[in-house]
Structure formats: C-alpha cells, structure tokens
Coordinates of C-alpha atoms in Angstrom, one line a residue:
X12 CA -47.6 -30.1 -76.6
X13 CA -48.4 -28.0 -79.4
X14 CA -44.9 -26.3 -79.3
X15 CA -43.6 -30.0 -79.7
X16 CA -40.7 -31.4 -78.1
X17 CA -38.1 -31.1 -81.1
X18 CA -37.7 -27.2 -79.9
X19 CA -35.4 -28.9 -77.3
X20 CA -33.0 -30.5 -79.9
X21 CA -32.1 -26.9 -81.4
X22 CA -29.2 -24.8 -80.0
X23 CA -31.2 -21.6 -79.5
X24 CA -29.5 -18.5 -79.0
X25 CA -31.2 -15.4 -77.3
X26 CA -29.4 -12.1 -76.1
X27 CA -29.5 -9.9 -72.9
X28 CA -29.8 -6.3 -74.1
X29 CA -28.7 -3.2 -72.1
X30 CA -25.8 -5.1 -70.4
X31 CA -23.6 -3.0 -68.2
X32 CA -20.1 -2.6 -69.7
X33 CA -18.5 -2.6 -66.2
X34 CA -19.5 -6.2 -65.9
X35 CA -17.2 -9.0 -67.6
X36 CA -18.4 -12.3 -67.9
X37 CA -15.7 -14.9 -67.3
X38 CA -13.8 -16.6 -70.4
X39 CA -13.6 -20.1 -70.3
X40 CA -10.0 -21.6 -71.6
X41 CA -11.9 -24.6 -72.7
X42 CA -13.6 -24.9 -76.2
X43 CA -17.5 -23.7 -76.5
X44 CA -19.9 -26.7 -75.9
X45 CA -21.4 -27.5 -79.0
X46 CA -24.3 -30.1 -77.8
X47 CA -25.1 -32.0 -74.7
X48 CA -25.8 -36.0 -75.0
X49 CA -27.0 -38.5 -73.0
X50 CA -24.1 -40.5 -72.2
X51 CA -25.5 -43.1 -70.2
X52 CA -29.2 -44.3 -69.0
X53 CA -30.9 -47.0 -67.2
X54 CA -33.9 -48.9 -68.0
X55 CA -37.3 -47.1 -67.1
X56 CA -40.9 -47.5 -67.2
X57 CA -42.0 -50.3 -69.5
X58 CA -45.0 -49.1 -71.6
X59 CA -47.1 -50.6 -74.4
X60 CA -46.3 -54.1 -75.2
X61 CA -47.6 -56.6 -77.9
X62 CA -47.4 -60.6 -77.8
X63 CA -47.2 -62.2 -81.6
X64 CA -47.2 -66.0 -81.0
X65 CA -43.9 -66.9 -79.0
X66 CA -42.7 -63.2 -79.4
X67 CA -43.0 -60.4 -77.0
X68 CA -42.4 -56.8 -78.1
X69 CA -41.9 -54.2 -75.5
X70 CA -41.2 -50.6 -75.6
X71 CA -39.0 -48.8 -73.1
X72 CA -38.0 -45.4 -73.4
X73 CA -37.2 -45.0 -77.3
X74 CA -35.9 -48.8 -77.3
X75 CA -37.6 -51.8 -78.7
X76 CA -36.9 -54.9 -76.6
X77 CA -37.7 -58.3 -77.9
X78 CA -38.5 -61.3 -75.5
X79 CA -39.6 -64.8 -75.5
X80 CA -42.7 -66.0 -73.7
X81 CA -40.7 -66.6 -70.6
X82 CA -39.6 -63.0 -70.4
X83 CA -36.0 -63.8 -71.6
X84 CA -34.3 -60.8 -73.7
X85 CA -33.7 -62.0 -77.3
X86 CA -32.6 -58.5 -78.9
X87 CA -32.5 -54.7 -78.2
X88 CA -33.1 -52.3 -80.7
X89 CA -32.1 -48.7 -80.2
X90 CA -34.9 -47.0 -82.1
X91 CA -33.6 -43.3 -81.8
X92 CA -30.2 -42.0 -80.3
X93 CA -30.6 -41.2 -76.5
X94 CA -31.8 -38.0 -75.7
X95 CA -33.2 -37.2 -79.2
X96 CA -36.7 -38.6 -79.3
X97 CA -39.6 -39.1 -77.0
X98 CA -40.7 -42.4 -75.2
X99 CA -42.5 -45.0 -77.4
X100 CA -46.3 -44.9 -76.4
X101 CA -47.9 -47.3 -78.9
X102 CA -47.4 -49.8 -81.2
X103 CA -49.3 -52.1 -83.4
X104 CA -48.4 -55.3 -86.0
X105 CA -50.0 -55.7 -89.3
X106 CA -48.7 -58.7 -91.3
X107 CA -44.8 -58.7 -91.4
X108 CA -44.8 -55.0 -90.3
X109 CA -44.8 -53.2 -87.1
X110 CA -45.3 -49.6 -86.5
X111 CA -44.1 -47.8 -83.4
X112 CA -45.1 -44.2 -82.3
X113 CA -42.3 -42.2 -80.5
X114 CA -44.0 -39.1 -78.7
X115 CA -46.4 -37.6 -80.9
X116 CA -43.8 -36.8 -83.8
X117 CA -42.7 -39.7 -85.6
X118 CA -43.8 -43.4 -86.6
X119 CA -41.4 -45.9 -87.3
X120 CA -42.2 -48.6 -89.5
X121 CA -40.2 -52.1 -88.8
X122 CA -39.9 -55.2 -90.8
X123 CA -40.7 -58.4 -89.2
X124 CA -39.3 -60.8 -91.4
X125 CA -37.3 -62.2 -88.8
X126 CA -39.5 -61.4 -85.9
X127 CA -36.8 -61.7 -83.1
X128 CA -34.7 -59.0 -84.7
X129 CA -36.8 -56.3 -86.4
X130 CA -35.4 -53.7 -88.8
X131 CA -36.2 -50.1 -89.4
X132 CA -37.9 -49.7 -92.8
X133 CA -38.8 -46.2 -92.8
X134 CA -39.5 -43.1 -90.5
X135 CA -42.7 -41.0 -91.0
X136 CA -42.9 -37.7 -89.4
X137 CA -45.9 -36.0 -88.3
X138 CA -45.9 -33.5 -91.1
X139 CA -46.0 -36.0 -93.4
X140 CA -49.0 -37.8 -91.8
X141 CA -50.9 -34.4 -91.2
X142 CA -51.8 -35.2 -87.5
X143 CA -49.8 -35.3 -84.5
X144 CA -50.4 -38.8 -83.7
X145 CA -51.5 -39.8 -80.0
X146 CA -52.2 -43.5 -80.8
X147 CA -52.0 -46.1 -83.8
X148 CA -54.6 -48.6 -85.1
X149 CA -54.5 -51.1 -88.1
X150 CA -57.3 -51.1 -90.8
X151 CA -57.1 -53.2 -93.6
X152 CA -53.7 -54.2 -92.7
X153 CA -52.9 -50.5 -93.2
X154 CA -51.3 -48.6 -90.3
X155 CA -53.6 -45.9 -89.1
X156 CA -52.5 -42.6 -87.1
X157 CA -55.1 -41.0 -84.8
X158 CA -55.0 -37.7 -83.2
X159 CA -56.7 -34.5 -82.7
X160 CA -59.7 -34.5 -85.2
X161 CA -58.6 -37.1 -87.6
X162 CA -57.3 -40.2 -88.3
X163 CA -54.8 -40.8 -91.5
X164 CA -52.6 -43.3 -93.0
X165 CA -49.0 -43.0 -92.8
X166 CA -49.2 -41.5 -96.3
X167 CA -51.4 -38.7 -95.1
X168 CA -55.0 -40.1 -96.6
X169 CA -57.7 -39.4 -94.1
X170 CA -59.6 -42.3 -92.7
X171 CA -62.0 -40.5 -90.5
X172 CA -62.8 -36.9 -88.9
X173 CA -64.0 -35.9 -85.8
X174 CA -65.6 -32.5 -84.8
X175 CA -62.4 -31.7 -83.1
X176 CA -61.8 -34.3 -80.4
X177 CA -59.3 -36.8 -80.5
X178 CA -59.9 -40.1 -82.3
X179 CA -59.3 -43.1 -80.1
X180 CA -60.3 -45.8 -82.0
X181 CA -61.3 -46.6 -85.6
X182 CA -62.9 -50.0 -86.7
X183 CA -63.8 -51.9 -89.7
X184 CA -67.3 -53.2 -88.4
X185 CA -69.0 -55.4 -91.1
X186 CA -68.2 -53.1 -93.9
X187 CA -68.8 -49.9 -91.6
X188 CA -66.2 -47.7 -90.5
X189 CA -66.7 -46.6 -87.0
X190 CA -64.4 -44.2 -85.3
X191 CA -64.6 -42.9 -81.6
X192 CA -64.0 -39.4 -80.4
X193 CA -64.9 -37.8 -77.1
X194 CA -66.3 -41.2 -75.7
X195 CA -68.8 -41.2 -78.8
X196 CA -69.2 -43.9 -81.7
X197 CA -69.7 -42.3 -84.7
X198 CA -70.4 -44.1 -88.4
X199 CA -68.2 -42.3 -90.8
X200 CA -70.9 -42.7 -93.5
X201 CA -73.1 -39.5 -92.7
X202 CA -71.1 -39.3 -89.3
X203 CA -74.2 -40.7 -87.1
X204 CA -73.8 -41.2 -83.5
X205 CA -74.2 -44.5 -82.4
X206 CA -73.3 -45.0 -78.7
X207 CA -70.7 -44.4 -76.2
X208 CA -67.1 -45.8 -75.6
X209 CA -63.5 -44.8 -75.2
X210 CA -62.0 -47.7 -76.7
X211 CA -63.7 -50.1 -79.4
X212 CA -62.8 -53.2 -80.7
X213 CA -64.6 -56.0 -82.9
X214 CA -65.2 -59.0 -80.6
X215 CA -64.1 -62.4 -81.3
X216 CA -66.9 -64.7 -82.1
X217 CA -68.5 -66.5 -78.9
X218 CA -71.6 -68.7 -78.3
X219 CA -72.5 -66.2 -75.6
X220 CA -72.4 -63.0 -77.9
X221 CA -74.7 -61.6 -80.7
X222 CA -73.3 -61.8 -84.2
X223 CA -71.2 -58.5 -84.7
X224 CA -70.6 -58.0 -81.1
X225 CA -67.6 -55.2 -80.2
X226 CA -65.8 -55.1 -77.1
X227 CA -65.6 -51.6 -75.4
X228 CA -64.1 -49.6 -72.6
X229 CA -65.4 -46.4 -71.3
X230 CA -63.8 -44.1 -69.2
X231 CA -65.5 -42.6 -66.3
X232 CA -64.6 -40.0 -63.5
X233 CA -64.3 -42.9 -60.8
X234 CA -62.9 -45.5 -62.9
X235 CA -63.8 -47.3 -66.3
X236 CA -66.3 -49.9 -67.7
X237 CA -65.5 -52.9 -69.9
X238 CA -67.9 -55.1 -71.7
X239 CA -69.5 -55.7 -75.2
X240 CA -71.8 -53.8 -77.3
X241 CA -74.3 -55.2 -79.9
X242 CA -74.0 -54.6 -83.3
X243 CA -76.1 -51.5 -83.1
X244 CA -73.4 -50.4 -80.7
X245 CA -75.4 -50.4 -77.6
X246 CA -74.4 -52.4 -74.3
X247 CA -76.1 -55.9 -74.7
X248 CA -77.0 -55.6 -70.9
X249 CA -75.3 -53.1 -68.8
X250 CA -76.2 -55.2 -65.6
X251 CA -74.2 -58.5 -66.6
X252 CA -72.1 -57.8 -69.9
X253 CA -70.6 -54.6 -68.7
X254 CA -68.3 -54.4 -65.6
X255 CA -66.5 -51.7 -63.7
X256 CA -62.6 -51.6 -63.1
X257 CA -60.6 -48.8 -61.1
X258 CA -58.4 -46.6 -63.0
X259 CA -58.4 -45.5 -66.8
X260 CA -58.2 -48.7 -69.2
X261 CA -55.6 -48.5 -71.7
X262 CA -55.2 -52.2 -72.8
X263 CA -58.3 -54.4 -74.0
X264 CA -57.7 -57.6 -75.4
X265 CA -60.2 -60.9 -75.8
X266 CA -59.0 -64.5 -75.9
X267 CA -61.7 -66.7 -76.7
X268 CA -64.1 -66.7 -73.8
X269 CA -61.8 -64.3 -71.8
X270 CA -61.5 -60.5 -71.3
X271 CA -58.3 -58.7 -70.4
X272 CA -58.4 -55.4 -69.2
X273 CA -55.4 -53.4 -68.2
X274 CA -55.7 -49.7 -66.4
X275 CA -53.2 -47.7 -64.4
X276 CA -54.3 -49.3 -61.4
X277 CA -53.9 -53.1 -62.1
X278 CA -54.9 -55.9 -64.5
X279 CA -58.3 -57.6 -64.7
X280 CA -59.4 -61.0 -66.4
X281 CA -63.2 -61.7 -66.7
X282 CA -64.7 -64.7 -68.0
X283 CA -67.6 -65.1 -70.4
X284 CA -70.5 -67.3 -68.9
X285 CA -74.2 -67.8 -69.5
X286 CA -75.0 -65.4 -67.1
X287 CA -72.6 -62.4 -68.5
X288 CA -69.0 -61.4 -67.4
X289 CA -67.5 -62.8 -64.1
X290 CA -64.4 -61.4 -62.7
X291 CA -61.9 -64.5 -62.6
X292 CA -58.9 -62.7 -61.3
X293 CA -57.3 -59.3 -60.6
X294 CA -54.0 -57.9 -59.6
X295 CA -54.1 -54.4 -58.2
X296 CA -50.8 -52.7 -59.3
X297 CA -50.3 -48.9 -59.4
X298 CA -48.1 -48.1 -62.6
X299 CA -49.6 -50.9 -64.8
X300 CA -49.0 -49.5 -68.2
X301 CA -49.7 -52.7 -70.6
X302 CA -50.8 -56.1 -70.6
X303 CA -51.1 -58.9 -73.1
X304 CA -52.1 -62.7 -73.3
X305 CA -49.2 -65.2 -73.7
X306 CA -51.6 -68.2 -73.5
X307 CA -54.5 -68.9 -71.3
X308 CA -52.8 -69.4 -67.9
X309 CA -50.0 -66.2 -68.2
X310 CA -49.9 -62.8 -69.0
X311 CA -47.0 -60.4 -70.0
X312 CA -47.4 -57.3 -67.9
X313 CA -45.2 -54.0 -67.8
X314 CA -45.3 -50.7 -66.3
X315 CA -43.3 -48.5 -64.1
X316 CA -42.3 -51.5 -62.1
X317 CA -40.6 -53.1 -65.1
X318 CA -41.7 -56.4 -66.9
X319 CA -42.7 -60.1 -66.1
X320 CA -44.8 -63.0 -67.0
X321 CA -47.5 -63.6 -64.4
X322 CA -49.7 -66.5 -63.6
X323 CA -53.3 -65.7 -64.0
X324 CA -55.0 -66.7 -60.3
X325 CA -51.6 -66.3 -58.4
X326 CA -52.1 -65.0 -55.1
X327 CA -48.5 -63.3 -55.2
X328 CA -47.9 -62.5 -59.1
X329 CA -44.1 -61.0 -58.3
X330 CA -43.1 -64.0 -56.3
X331 CA -44.1 -66.4 -59.1
X332 CA -43.5 -64.6 -62.0
X333 CA -41.1 -65.7 -64.8
X334 CA -38.6 -63.3 -66.3
X335 CA -39.5 -60.5 -63.6
X336 CA -37.3 -57.5 -64.4
X337 CA -37.5 -54.7 -61.7
X338 CA -36.5 -51.3 -63.0
X339 CA -35.6 -47.7 -61.1
X340 CA -39.1 -46.2 -62.5
X341 CA -42.1 -44.5 -60.9
X342 CA -39.6 -42.3 -59.1
X343 CA -41.2 -39.7 -56.6
X344 CA -38.3 -37.8 -54.9
X345 CA -34.7 -38.0 -55.5
X346 CA -31.5 -36.4 -53.8
X347 CA -27.8 -36.7 -53.9
X348 CA -25.9 -37.8 -50.9
X349 CA -22.7 -36.8 -52.3
X350 CA -21.7 -40.5 -53.3
X351 CA -24.9 -41.3 -55.3
X352 CA -28.4 -40.1 -56.3
X353 CA -30.8 -41.7 -53.7
X354 CA -34.7 -42.0 -55.0
X355 CA -37.7 -43.2 -53.9
X356 CA -40.5 -45.3 -55.9
X357 CA -43.5 -46.8 -55.3
X358 CA -41.5 -50.3 -54.9
X359 CA -39.0 -48.7 -52.7
X360 CA -35.3 -46.9 -52.6
X361 CA -32.7 -46.9 -55.4
X362 CA -29.3 -45.9 -55.5
X363 CA -27.3 -44.7 -58.5
X364 CA -23.7 -44.2 -58.9
X365 CA -22.6 -42.7 -62.4
X366 CA -22.1 -45.1 -65.0
X367 CA -23.5 -48.0 -62.7
X368 CA -26.4 -50.1 -62.7
X369 CA -29.0 -49.0 -60.2
X370 CA -29.1 -51.1 -56.8
X371 CA -32.2 -51.4 -54.4
X372 CA -31.4 -50.0 -50.9
X373 CA -33.2 -50.0 -47.5
X374 CA -34.7 -46.5 -46.8
X375 CA -32.1 -44.2 -46.3
X376 CA -31.9 -42.4 -42.6
X377 CA -31.8 -39.1 -44.2
X378 CA -35.1 -37.8 -45.6
X379 CA -35.2 -36.9 -49.1
X380 CA -35.2 -33.4 -49.5
X381 CA -37.3 -31.4 -52.1
X382 CA -35.7 -30.6 -55.5
X383 CA -33.4 -27.5 -55.6
X384 CA -35.2 -24.7 -57.5
X385 CA -32.5 -21.9 -57.4
X386 CA -28.9 -21.5 -58.2
X387 CA -26.6 -18.7 -58.7
X388 CA -23.0 -18.4 -60.2
X389 CA -20.9 -15.6 -61.9
X390 CA -23.4 -12.7 -61.2
X391 CA -26.2 -14.9 -62.9
X392 CA -29.3 -16.4 -60.9
X393 CA -32.1 -18.6 -61.7
X394 CA -35.4 -19.2 -59.8
X395 CA -38.2 -21.8 -60.4
X396 CA -41.3 -20.3 -59.5
X397 CA -44.8 -22.1 -58.4
X398 CA -45.8 -22.1 -61.9
X399 CA -42.9 -24.1 -63.1
X400 CA -41.7 -20.8 -65.1
X401 CA -37.8 -20.2 -64.5
X402 CA -36.7 -16.6 -64.0
X403 CA -33.0 -16.2 -65.2
X404 CA -31.3 -12.8 -63.7
X405 CA -28.4 -11.1 -65.2
X406 CA -26.5 -7.9 -64.8
X407 CA -28.5 -7.0 -67.7
X408 CA -31.9 -7.5 -66.3
X409 CA -34.5 -10.6 -66.1
X410 CA -35.9 -13.2 -68.9
X411 CA -38.5 -15.5 -68.3
X412 CA -38.0 -19.1 -69.8
X413 CA -41.0 -21.0 -70.6
X414 CA -40.5 -24.9 -70.5
X415 CA -40.8 -26.8 -73.5
X416 CA -43.6 -29.0 -74.4
X417 CA -46.2 -27.3 -72.4
X418 CA -44.4 -28.8 -69.2
X419 CA -43.0 -27.5 -66.0
X420 CA -39.4 -26.9 -64.8
X421 CA -39.0 -29.1 -61.6
X422 CA -35.3 -28.7 -60.4
X423 CA -32.2 -26.9 -61.4
X424 CA -28.3 -27.2 -60.6
X425 CA -25.4 -24.9 -61.7
X426 CA -21.9 -25.7 -63.1
X427 CA -19.2 -23.1 -63.7
X428 CA -20.7 -21.8 -66.9
X429 CA -24.2 -22.9 -67.0
X430 CA -27.7 -23.9 -65.3
X431 CA -29.2 -27.2 -66.1
X432 CA -33.3 -27.4 -65.6
X433 CA -35.0 -30.6 -65.3
X434 CA -38.8 -30.4 -66.6
X435 CA -41.4 -32.6 -67.4
X436 CA -39.9 -33.9 -70.7
X437 CA -36.1 -33.6 -70.4
X438 CA -33.2 -31.3 -69.4
X439 CA -32.6 -27.9 -70.9
X440 CA -29.2 -26.2 -70.3
X441 CA -28.6 -22.4 -70.2
X442 CA -24.9 -21.8 -71.0
X443 CA -23.6 -18.1 -70.4
X444 CA -20.2 -17.9 -69.6
X445 CA -18.4 -17.9 -73.0
X446 CA -18.8 -14.4 -73.6
X447 CA -16.5 -11.9 -75.3
X448 CA -14.9 -9.5 -72.7
X449 CA -15.2 -6.6 -75.0
X450 CA -18.7 -7.4 -76.5
X451 CA -21.3 -4.9 -75.7
X452 CA -24.1 -8.0 -75.4
X453 CA -23.5 -11.2 -73.6
X454 CA -24.9 -14.4 -75.7
X455 CA -26.8 -17.0 -73.7
X456 CA -27.5 -20.3 -75.3
X457 CA -30.1 -23.1 -74.8
X458 CA -29.2 -26.7 -75.5
X459 CA -31.6 -29.3 -74.6
X460 CA -32.3 -33.3 -74.5
X461 CA -35.7 -35.5 -74.2
X462 CA -35.8 -37.6 -71.3
X463 CA -38.9 -39.5 -70.1
X464 CA -39.5 -37.5 -67.1
X465 CA -40.1 -35.5 -65.2
X466 CA -36.7 -34.8 -64.2
X467 CA -36.6 -34.6 -60.4
X468 CA -33.0 -34.2 -59.7
X469 CA -30.0 -33.0 -61.4
X470 CA -26.3 -33.5 -59.8
X471 CA -23.3 -31.7 -61.4
X472 CA -20.4 -34.5 -62.0
X473 CA -17.2 -34.0 -59.9
X474 CA -15.0 -34.1 -63.1
X475 CA -17.4 -31.4 -64.8
X476 CA -18.9 -31.3 -68.3
X477 CA -22.1 -32.9 -67.5
X478 CA -24.4 -33.8 -64.8
X479 CA -26.2 -36.9 -63.6
X480 CA -30.0 -37.1 -63.4
X481 CA -32.9 -39.2 -61.8
X482 CA -36.5 -39.1 -63.8
X483 CA -39.7 -40.5 -62.9
X484 CA -40.2 -42.6 -66.0
X485 CA -36.3 -42.7 -67.2
X486 CA -34.7 -43.7 -64.0
X487 CA -31.2 -42.7 -64.1
X488 CA -28.5 -41.5 -66.5
X489 CA -25.8 -39.0 -67.3
X490 CA -25.7 -36.2 -69.9
X491 CA -22.3 -34.8 -71.0
X492 CA -21.4 -31.7 -72.9
X493 CA -19.7 -32.3 -76.4
X494 CA -17.2 -29.6 -77.3
X495 CA -16.6 -27.6 -80.4
X496 CA -13.2 -28.9 -80.4
X497 CA -14.2 -32.4 -80.7
X498 CA -13.9 -33.7 -84.1
X499 CA -16.9 -36.1 -83.8
X500 CA -19.1 -36.4 -81.0
X501 CA -18.9 -40.1 -79.5
X502 CA -22.0 -42.1 -79.9
X503 CA -23.8 -42.4 -76.4
X504 CA -24.0 -45.5 -74.7
X505 CA -27.4 -46.9 -73.6
X506 CA -26.8 -49.1 -70.7

C-alpha cells in the first residue's frame, strides 16, 4: 500500500482526449456531486483489543468501543468520520494514555484519565513519525511505531533500524534493546543476531522459568510455534517449552503460570508445569483477531464473528459466553434480491435493508450470484478484468483504472451519471455525466471513501444519490452523494 489510501479521499480529475464532438454527454439538472460520504454502517470485524483491569477496549472499524468485564458497552468513541480512515489495527496502553493505529497512516493518542470515556489528545500522521507504521509497542512508557526498516517514537526519534525488513517487536531486556525483523532477533548494540522469533515479549517471572526468560511466537509455513526463550534468546527446550498452534499467531499474553496465544485459527491456553508447556484448552475459531485475559477463568475474544467473554474450558464457548455480540462480518458472498442485500459469512446468512440493523436469515432458496464486474450507461462502459483492474471505455477511447492501495476492484454498479466500483479498501466512484455540451473534452471525476473491505457487492439506491454495500470486514452500509448546492454536508450517522 505504498501509494497509501489517502488517494481515495481526494477528488481527482482526469480528462479524456480526442472526444468526438458529435457525441453529447447528458447534462444533469441537479447540482454536481461534491463528495460521497458513508451515511450508515453496521458493526463489522472486531480487531485488536486490550483488557486493562475492569475495562475492555475494543477496535472495530475506525471506532473504539469501551466495555466492562462482562462485555457490556459503556461508551463508543468515533476516532474518525466513517469513510475517511482505514480500520484500527493495533493499540497499546502506557500509563494513563493509549495509542491507536488507524491503517498505516495515523496514530491517535488518547487520554485515559477517565478510563471508561477516553478523550483524543493528539493525532500523529506517518510523515511526522517517519515510517508507515504497521504495529505499535511500548518502550519505557513511550509509544513506538514499527514499520519497514525502522522503529520510531511518535516524535520521529529512531529506536531501532533493520536491514530493510519490517520490525515486529522491540523489547527492553535487562538493559539490552532487542528488536525482531524477518523472524530474527537482534540486539541493537552492534546489531548482533541472537535467535529467531516473529513476536517477542519479556516473560513474567515464574518458578519454572530461568531469570530473564522471553515469551515468543514464530510464524512457520504450516502454523506457528509459541514458547519461551532463555536470556540468550535461544529456546529453553524445544521439546517441552515450545508448542505448535495452527494459524498465524497475532496475540501472545502470559498470566502468571498460563500462556494465551491467539491466531487466525482460534485461541489456545497453555499451562506451565515442571515438565514444560501443557495445552489446557483450545477453541478452534476461524476469523479470530484478538484475545486477552479478563481473569484466570475468562477471556475477551474478538474477530469476524464479533466479540464476547468466553469461559476457559467451555465445551461450547458461544453458548456459555457473556456479552456475546455477533456481527455481519467475514462476508464471502453477497447480492441484492431486490428488497435487501443478502450475504453469506462463515457463521451463516445475513439480510440488510437500507438503514436498518442486519438480521440473520436461513439460507436463501436462490444461490448467491457472483458479483457484477461490468456495467454500461450513456455510451460509457466499464469492465473489471481478472487482475482486478478496471477498463473504462467512452466515446473518446479507453482508460485503465488502477485500484487504490495496491488492491483489486471486486464489483461495479452503474447509476445515472456514475460507475461505483468496490475494491479491497473501499468504494471508488467515477462520475462522468455533468459535462458541458459545447466542450471539446469531457471531464471525469473520481471520488472515494474508505471501507474495511473488500467491498463485494454494491446496489444503487432506489431513490438515487447513492448505493448500499456489503464488505467482507465492514459488514453493510450506505454511501450517499453530497451535492455542491448543499450548504453543509451532513455529518454521517454511524449506526
């Protein structure tokens, strides 16, 4: 995503040359469209979470949800207006402050003086930091942004440099600063190579561990390994103190004599015994995004299924969960049946009528059709090829449209004067119907919004001026046009 997703938020104008003057574009009687905005959105995939005492902080989209230890919502903070920022994908807490990473472009620092109702203190963009952040860490109560080739404080001070790989962990280990890049642990002083890991954390002291032990996860081709390293950054005993789990581990937390590992395939709890790590309980759950300890017996979990508090050891964690909130995310297919958008997820089927809460439904009688990848109107047409590139054809010739953020176009719909293209990171609108009949050239404008995609279905609204959508991670929503005649764009609703 080196072009970054902010390109979507600009009204870009490009011009078709050599137009045939015998062709006259339609002239709309309505005002020109100034922007598009997300007017309504449902809850989608729940990503990173942190439990801090009795408070559970949960990211979904670009919003922060604050819950208690029973999963009851206390407050909801919109970190960015819907459609204007990428989804939050990491957070860290240091003292009375929290840092939240939105996409790879912005870190938002929050004041936790009232932990139940955080306030925004400052917004720090990637240019200020000096790196496109991919994750966050805390070092000496200072927030650190980690990215390609470097880790820096939010003020831009360099904490560590790699030889080009993404830095995934930084740790103060008994006065030594260690960092992880390309599955290799390095000591900053002298850049010495010490061992292998993908994620690294200082271990909590325990009678079965040597002093200075480290907790680690290492991503392998067929899953991940989790366990403990000695102070020399070598595995204590790969046979008994290292264990394998399916999927790619993204959460690693120790609570006294227990270890929690969460991967995209589920959650796994290990106990520390005189004979090494022993698996105590596991819950295979595809779409798992994060987990954290609430107490010795309960976990907060989140993913494409939603969120909830589950009991360790439960045979059916969902049936016995507290505060279980299912969401329409993890969508794999969607289509309009003329009355609503019908979508399929790993947990079943959902129906969404514009502006209403989505509902679970039985499997539809009609199979969900593949997304529409071509459209035509007013002598213009557009086709999405197998590579996810869109080919725009007009009376003046063809142009290739590249999807923003190194993604792919997935679907398209046509309205009177525009093509609406769903892609991996949102919706792009190509507007072409407001040209001057006497002009030699026809202006084509592009407008966009960010949505936690991919966007897999777009359906024009019957009353015009926008579309409804279904997206893999964002669920459902509505995008509306804002016209130049409007004195002020209304602030989009969130739910």
